[in-house]
Short mmCIF file of C-alpha atoms and ligand atoms in Angstrom, two decimals:
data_model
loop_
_atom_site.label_atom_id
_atom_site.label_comp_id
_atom_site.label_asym_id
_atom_site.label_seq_id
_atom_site.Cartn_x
_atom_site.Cartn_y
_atom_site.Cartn_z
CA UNK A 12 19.21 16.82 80.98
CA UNK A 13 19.88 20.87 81.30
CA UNK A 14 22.49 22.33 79.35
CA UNK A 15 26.29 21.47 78.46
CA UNK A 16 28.29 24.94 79.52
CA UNK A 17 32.02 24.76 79.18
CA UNK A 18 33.74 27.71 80.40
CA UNK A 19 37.37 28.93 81.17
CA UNK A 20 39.05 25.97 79.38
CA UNK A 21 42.58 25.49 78.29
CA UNK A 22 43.76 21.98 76.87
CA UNK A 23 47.89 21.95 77.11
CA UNK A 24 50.22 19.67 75.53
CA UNK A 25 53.94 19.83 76.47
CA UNK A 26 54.07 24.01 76.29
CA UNK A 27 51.34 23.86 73.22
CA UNK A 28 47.86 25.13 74.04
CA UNK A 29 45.20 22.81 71.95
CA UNK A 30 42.20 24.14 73.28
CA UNK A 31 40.69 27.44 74.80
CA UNK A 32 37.51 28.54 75.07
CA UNK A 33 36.24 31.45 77.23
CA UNK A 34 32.70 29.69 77.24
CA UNK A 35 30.27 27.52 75.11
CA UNK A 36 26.81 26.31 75.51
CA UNK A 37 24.84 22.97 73.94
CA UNK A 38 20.85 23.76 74.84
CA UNK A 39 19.29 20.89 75.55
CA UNK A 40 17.81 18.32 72.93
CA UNK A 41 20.22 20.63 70.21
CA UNK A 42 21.78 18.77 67.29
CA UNK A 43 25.09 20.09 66.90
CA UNK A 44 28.00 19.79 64.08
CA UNK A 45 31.28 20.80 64.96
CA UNK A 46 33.92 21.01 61.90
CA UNK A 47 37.34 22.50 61.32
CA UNK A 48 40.58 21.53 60.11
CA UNK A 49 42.44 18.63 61.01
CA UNK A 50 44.08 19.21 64.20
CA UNK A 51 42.08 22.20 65.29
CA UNK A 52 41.20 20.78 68.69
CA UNK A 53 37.37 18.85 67.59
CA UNK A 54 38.25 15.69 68.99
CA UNK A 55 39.82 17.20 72.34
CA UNK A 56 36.65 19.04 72.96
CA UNK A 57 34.79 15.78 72.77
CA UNK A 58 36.97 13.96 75.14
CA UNK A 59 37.41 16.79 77.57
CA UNK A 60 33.29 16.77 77.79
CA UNK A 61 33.33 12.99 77.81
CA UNK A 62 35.71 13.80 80.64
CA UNK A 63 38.65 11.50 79.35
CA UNK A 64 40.89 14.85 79.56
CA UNK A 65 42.18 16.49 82.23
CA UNK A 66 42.49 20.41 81.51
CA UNK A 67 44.60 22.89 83.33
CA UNK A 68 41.78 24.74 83.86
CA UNK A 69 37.98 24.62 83.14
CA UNK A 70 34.20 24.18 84.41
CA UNK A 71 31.72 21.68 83.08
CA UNK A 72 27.79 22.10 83.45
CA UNK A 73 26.88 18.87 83.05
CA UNK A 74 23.65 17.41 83.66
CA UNK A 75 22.69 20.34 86.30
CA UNK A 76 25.95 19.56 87.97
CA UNK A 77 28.80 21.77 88.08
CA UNK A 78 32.59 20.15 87.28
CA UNK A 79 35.61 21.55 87.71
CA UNK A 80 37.54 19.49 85.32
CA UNK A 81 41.08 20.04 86.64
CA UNK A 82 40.37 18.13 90.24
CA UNK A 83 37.43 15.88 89.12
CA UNK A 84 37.79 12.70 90.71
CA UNK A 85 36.82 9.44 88.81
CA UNK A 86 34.24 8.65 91.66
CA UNK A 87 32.91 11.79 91.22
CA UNK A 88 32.69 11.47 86.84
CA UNK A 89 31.90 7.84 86.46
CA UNK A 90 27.89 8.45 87.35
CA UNK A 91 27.74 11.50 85.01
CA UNK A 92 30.04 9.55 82.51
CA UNK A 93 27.47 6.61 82.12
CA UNK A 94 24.72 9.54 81.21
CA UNK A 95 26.80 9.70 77.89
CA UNK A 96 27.51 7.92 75.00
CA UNK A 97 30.75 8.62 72.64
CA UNK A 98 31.08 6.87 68.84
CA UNK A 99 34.25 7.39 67.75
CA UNK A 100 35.44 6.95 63.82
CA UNK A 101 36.91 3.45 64.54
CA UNK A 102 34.83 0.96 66.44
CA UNK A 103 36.28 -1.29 69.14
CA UNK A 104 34.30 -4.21 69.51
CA UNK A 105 34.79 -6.70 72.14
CA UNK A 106 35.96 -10.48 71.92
CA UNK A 107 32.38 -11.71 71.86
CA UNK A 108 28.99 -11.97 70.53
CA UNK A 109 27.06 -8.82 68.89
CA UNK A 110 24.36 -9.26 71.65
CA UNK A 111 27.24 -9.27 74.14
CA UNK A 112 28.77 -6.31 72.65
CA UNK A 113 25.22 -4.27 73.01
CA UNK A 114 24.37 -6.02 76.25
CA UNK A 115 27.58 -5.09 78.12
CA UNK A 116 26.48 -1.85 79.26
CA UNK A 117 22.93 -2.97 80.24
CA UNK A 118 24.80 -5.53 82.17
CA UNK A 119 27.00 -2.88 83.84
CA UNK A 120 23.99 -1.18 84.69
CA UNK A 121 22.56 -4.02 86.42
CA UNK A 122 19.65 -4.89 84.30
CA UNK A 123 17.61 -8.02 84.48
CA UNK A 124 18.04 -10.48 81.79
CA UNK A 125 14.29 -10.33 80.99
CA UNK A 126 14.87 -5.81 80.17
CA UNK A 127 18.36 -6.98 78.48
CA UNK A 128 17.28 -9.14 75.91
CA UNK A 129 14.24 -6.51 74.96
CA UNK A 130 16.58 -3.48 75.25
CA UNK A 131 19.48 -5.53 73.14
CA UNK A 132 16.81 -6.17 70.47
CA UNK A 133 15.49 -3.19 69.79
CA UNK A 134 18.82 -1.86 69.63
CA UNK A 135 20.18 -4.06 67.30
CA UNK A 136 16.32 -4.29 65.10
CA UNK A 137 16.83 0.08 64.86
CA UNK A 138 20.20 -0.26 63.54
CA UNK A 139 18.86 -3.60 61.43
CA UNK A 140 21.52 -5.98 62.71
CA UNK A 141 19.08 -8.51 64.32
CA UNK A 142 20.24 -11.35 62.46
CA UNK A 143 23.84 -11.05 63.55
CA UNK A 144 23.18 -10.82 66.93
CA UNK A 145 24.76 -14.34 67.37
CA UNK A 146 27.95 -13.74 65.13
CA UNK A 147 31.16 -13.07 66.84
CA UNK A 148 31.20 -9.06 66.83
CA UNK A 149 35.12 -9.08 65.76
CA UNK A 150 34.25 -10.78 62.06
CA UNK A 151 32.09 -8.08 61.52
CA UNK A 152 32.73 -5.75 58.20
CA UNK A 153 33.47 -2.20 59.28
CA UNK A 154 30.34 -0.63 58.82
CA UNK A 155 28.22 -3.65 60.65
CA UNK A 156 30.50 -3.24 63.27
CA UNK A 157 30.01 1.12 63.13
CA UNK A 158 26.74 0.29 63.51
CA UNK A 159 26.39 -2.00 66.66
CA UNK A 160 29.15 0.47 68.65
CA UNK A 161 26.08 2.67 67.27
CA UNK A 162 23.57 -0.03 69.40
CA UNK A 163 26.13 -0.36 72.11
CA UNK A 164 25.67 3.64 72.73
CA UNK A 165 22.74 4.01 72.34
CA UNK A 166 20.77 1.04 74.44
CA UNK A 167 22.05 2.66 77.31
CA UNK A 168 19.76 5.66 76.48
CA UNK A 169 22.42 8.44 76.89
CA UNK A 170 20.97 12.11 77.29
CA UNK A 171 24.32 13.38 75.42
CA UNK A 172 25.39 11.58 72.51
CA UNK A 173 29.29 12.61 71.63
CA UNK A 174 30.26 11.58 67.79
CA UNK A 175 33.23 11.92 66.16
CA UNK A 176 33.68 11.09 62.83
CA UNK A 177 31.65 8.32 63.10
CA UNK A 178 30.68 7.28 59.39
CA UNK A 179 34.26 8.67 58.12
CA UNK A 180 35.06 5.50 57.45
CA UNK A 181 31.72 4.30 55.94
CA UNK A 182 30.02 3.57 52.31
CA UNK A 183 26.61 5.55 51.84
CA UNK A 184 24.58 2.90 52.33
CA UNK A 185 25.60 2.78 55.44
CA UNK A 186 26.01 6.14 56.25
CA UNK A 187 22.38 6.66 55.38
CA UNK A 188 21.36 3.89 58.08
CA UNK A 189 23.62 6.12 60.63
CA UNK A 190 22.20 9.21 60.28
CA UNK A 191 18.34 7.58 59.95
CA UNK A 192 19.13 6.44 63.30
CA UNK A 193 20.50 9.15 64.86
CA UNK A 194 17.71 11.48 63.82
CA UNK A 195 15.34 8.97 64.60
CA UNK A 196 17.11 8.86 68.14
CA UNK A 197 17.21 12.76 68.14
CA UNK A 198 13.73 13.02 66.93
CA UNK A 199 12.14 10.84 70.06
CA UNK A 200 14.40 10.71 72.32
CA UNK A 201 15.09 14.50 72.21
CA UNK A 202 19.24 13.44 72.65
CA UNK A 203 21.27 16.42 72.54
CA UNK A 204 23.89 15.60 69.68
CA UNK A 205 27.48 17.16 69.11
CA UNK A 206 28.78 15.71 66.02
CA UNK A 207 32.10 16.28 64.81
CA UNK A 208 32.72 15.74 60.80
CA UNK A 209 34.95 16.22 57.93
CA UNK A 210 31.73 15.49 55.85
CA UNK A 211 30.25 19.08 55.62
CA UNK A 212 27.22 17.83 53.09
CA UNK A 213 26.39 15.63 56.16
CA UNK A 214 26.59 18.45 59.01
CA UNK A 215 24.35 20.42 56.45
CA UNK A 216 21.80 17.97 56.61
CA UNK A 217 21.88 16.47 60.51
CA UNK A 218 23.06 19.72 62.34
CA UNK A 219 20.67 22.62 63.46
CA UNK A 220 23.40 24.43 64.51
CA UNK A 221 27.88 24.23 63.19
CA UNK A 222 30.57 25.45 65.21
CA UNK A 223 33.79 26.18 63.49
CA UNK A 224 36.85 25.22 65.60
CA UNK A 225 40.39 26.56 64.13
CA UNK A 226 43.49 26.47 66.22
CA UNK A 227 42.13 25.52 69.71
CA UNK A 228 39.11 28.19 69.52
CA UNK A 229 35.83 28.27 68.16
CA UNK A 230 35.82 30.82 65.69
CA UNK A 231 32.04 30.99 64.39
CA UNK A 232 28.77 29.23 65.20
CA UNK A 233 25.60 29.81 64.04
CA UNK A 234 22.59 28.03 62.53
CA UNK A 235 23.62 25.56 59.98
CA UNK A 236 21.81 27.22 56.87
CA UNK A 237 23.34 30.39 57.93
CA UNK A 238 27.13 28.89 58.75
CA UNK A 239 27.46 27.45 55.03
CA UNK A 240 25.60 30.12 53.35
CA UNK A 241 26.91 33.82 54.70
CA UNK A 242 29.86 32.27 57.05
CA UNK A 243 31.18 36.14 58.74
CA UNK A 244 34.63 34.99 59.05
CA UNK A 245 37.00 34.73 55.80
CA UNK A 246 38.79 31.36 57.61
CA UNK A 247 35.19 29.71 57.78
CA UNK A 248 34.34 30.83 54.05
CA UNK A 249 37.71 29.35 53.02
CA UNK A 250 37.23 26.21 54.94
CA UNK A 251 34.17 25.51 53.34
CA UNK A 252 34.76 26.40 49.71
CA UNK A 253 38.16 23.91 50.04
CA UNK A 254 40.72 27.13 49.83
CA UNK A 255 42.05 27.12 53.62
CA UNK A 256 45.75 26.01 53.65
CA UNK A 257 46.67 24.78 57.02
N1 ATP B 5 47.74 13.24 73.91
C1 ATP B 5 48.26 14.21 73.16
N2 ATP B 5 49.54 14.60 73.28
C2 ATP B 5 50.06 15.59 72.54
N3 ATP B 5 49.36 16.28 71.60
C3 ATP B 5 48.07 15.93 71.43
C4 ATP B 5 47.44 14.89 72.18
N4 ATP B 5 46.16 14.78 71.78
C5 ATP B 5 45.98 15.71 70.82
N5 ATP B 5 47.12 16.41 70.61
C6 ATP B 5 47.29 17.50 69.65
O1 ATP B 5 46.24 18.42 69.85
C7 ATP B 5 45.83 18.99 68.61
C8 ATP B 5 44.34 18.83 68.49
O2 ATP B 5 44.06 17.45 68.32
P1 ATP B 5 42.58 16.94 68.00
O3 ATP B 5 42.66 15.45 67.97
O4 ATP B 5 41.64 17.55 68.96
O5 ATP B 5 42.33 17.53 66.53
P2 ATP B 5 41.06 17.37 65.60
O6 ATP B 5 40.49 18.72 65.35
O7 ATP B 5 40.14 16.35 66.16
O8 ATP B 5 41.72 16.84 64.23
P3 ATP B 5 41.21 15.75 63.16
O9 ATP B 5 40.18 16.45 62.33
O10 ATP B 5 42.43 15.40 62.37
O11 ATP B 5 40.69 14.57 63.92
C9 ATP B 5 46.62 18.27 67.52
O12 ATP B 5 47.66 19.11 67.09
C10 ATP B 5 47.16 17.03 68.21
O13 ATP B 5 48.41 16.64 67.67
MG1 MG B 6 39.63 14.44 65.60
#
């Protein structure tokens, strides 16, 4: 996969702009966290990449393809859709078995049953769920259930992996088994990760690179020991020392 480039975009509600951004660039294989305040406009970035928004105006590099997201037709985004995977903070899981759950996108895909089954285990064997493959995925506790829409996304090997807020909900054990996997994914699989979190410890510890998003624009980025240690703008030093007021 090349870069992600988003340029020229504005994100419009009613008369309110959420979004604008002159231009912004993922490298390849990066692992990226994006924080900000509630309502800033993190979660809109993420769908407008995952192309589930359409913009009044704005380009996409995507996968050495160029997008302009304002007239992109769904035949034309489905194929580069499928080369990503999106975890959002509350898992949906389907009216069926775990394997089922992780399979459906395999099946999709049109996979034989012989790669399915292989794919589906090692899937659910990195995020150690195995033994509930067979359980109905909808009695699952929350973070089982985090984790195999973590399986889901990632047996489909995506070469952008879109996250957002994904262990918000979660208890540290199983936060820890989320992030192992994701740098495990990141590590060998050379995924380029945007993360979006509230959990700024976390970003400090995933994230080679933070972007801080305030009011629809992203106001600093830099490398993550940099961003939390000599943050340049006063709204990013307040943000992280718990002093902004929004
Ligand atoms: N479909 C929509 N219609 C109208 N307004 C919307 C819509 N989606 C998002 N917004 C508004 O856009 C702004 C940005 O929303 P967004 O979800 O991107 O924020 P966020 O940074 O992800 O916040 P949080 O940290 O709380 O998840 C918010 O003010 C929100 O109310
Ligand atoms: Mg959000």
């Amino acid at each position: 996969m090349n870069r992600v480039e988003v340029r020229n975009l504005e994100v419009t509600y009613g008369n309110r702009t959420v979004l604008a951004l002159d231009r912004v660039v993922f490298e390849r294989g990066g692992f990226y966290g994006i924080v900000g305040p509630s309502g800033a406009g993190k979660s809109t970035l993420l769908r407008v990449i995952n192309l589930l928004e359409k913009p009044v105006s704005g380009q996409l590099h995507l996968f050495g393809e160029e997008v302009d997201l304002s007239t992109l037709s769904y035949a034309k985004g489905m194929p580069l859709q499928r080369q990503m995977g999106f975890v959002a903070q509350k898992p949906s899981m389907f009216q069926a078995s775990v394997y089922d759950n992780v399979a459906l996108g395999l099946r999709y895909r049109k996979r034989n049953r012989v790669q399915i089954q292989a794919l589906v285990q090692e899937a659910l064997d990195l995020v150690e769920l195995s033994h509930l493959s067979d359980q109905r995925a909808h009695t699952l506790s929350g973070g089982e259930a985090q984790r195999v829409a973590l399986a889901r996304t990632l047996v489909c090997e995506p070469s952008l992996l879109l996250l957002d807020e994904p262990t918000a909900s979660l208890d540290p054990y199983n936060i820890s088994i989320f992030e192992r996997v994701i740098q495990t994914i990141h590590r060998q699989k050379h995924t380029t990760i945007l993360m979006i979190t509230h959990n700024l410890p976390q970003a400090r510890r995933l994230a080679q690179t933070c972007l801080f998003v305030n009011n629809g624009r992203i106001v600093e980025r830099a490398d993550t020991e940099a961003f939390f240690h000599h943050p340049h703008c006063t709204e990013l030093a307040d943000f992280i020392s718990g002093r902004m007021i929004c």
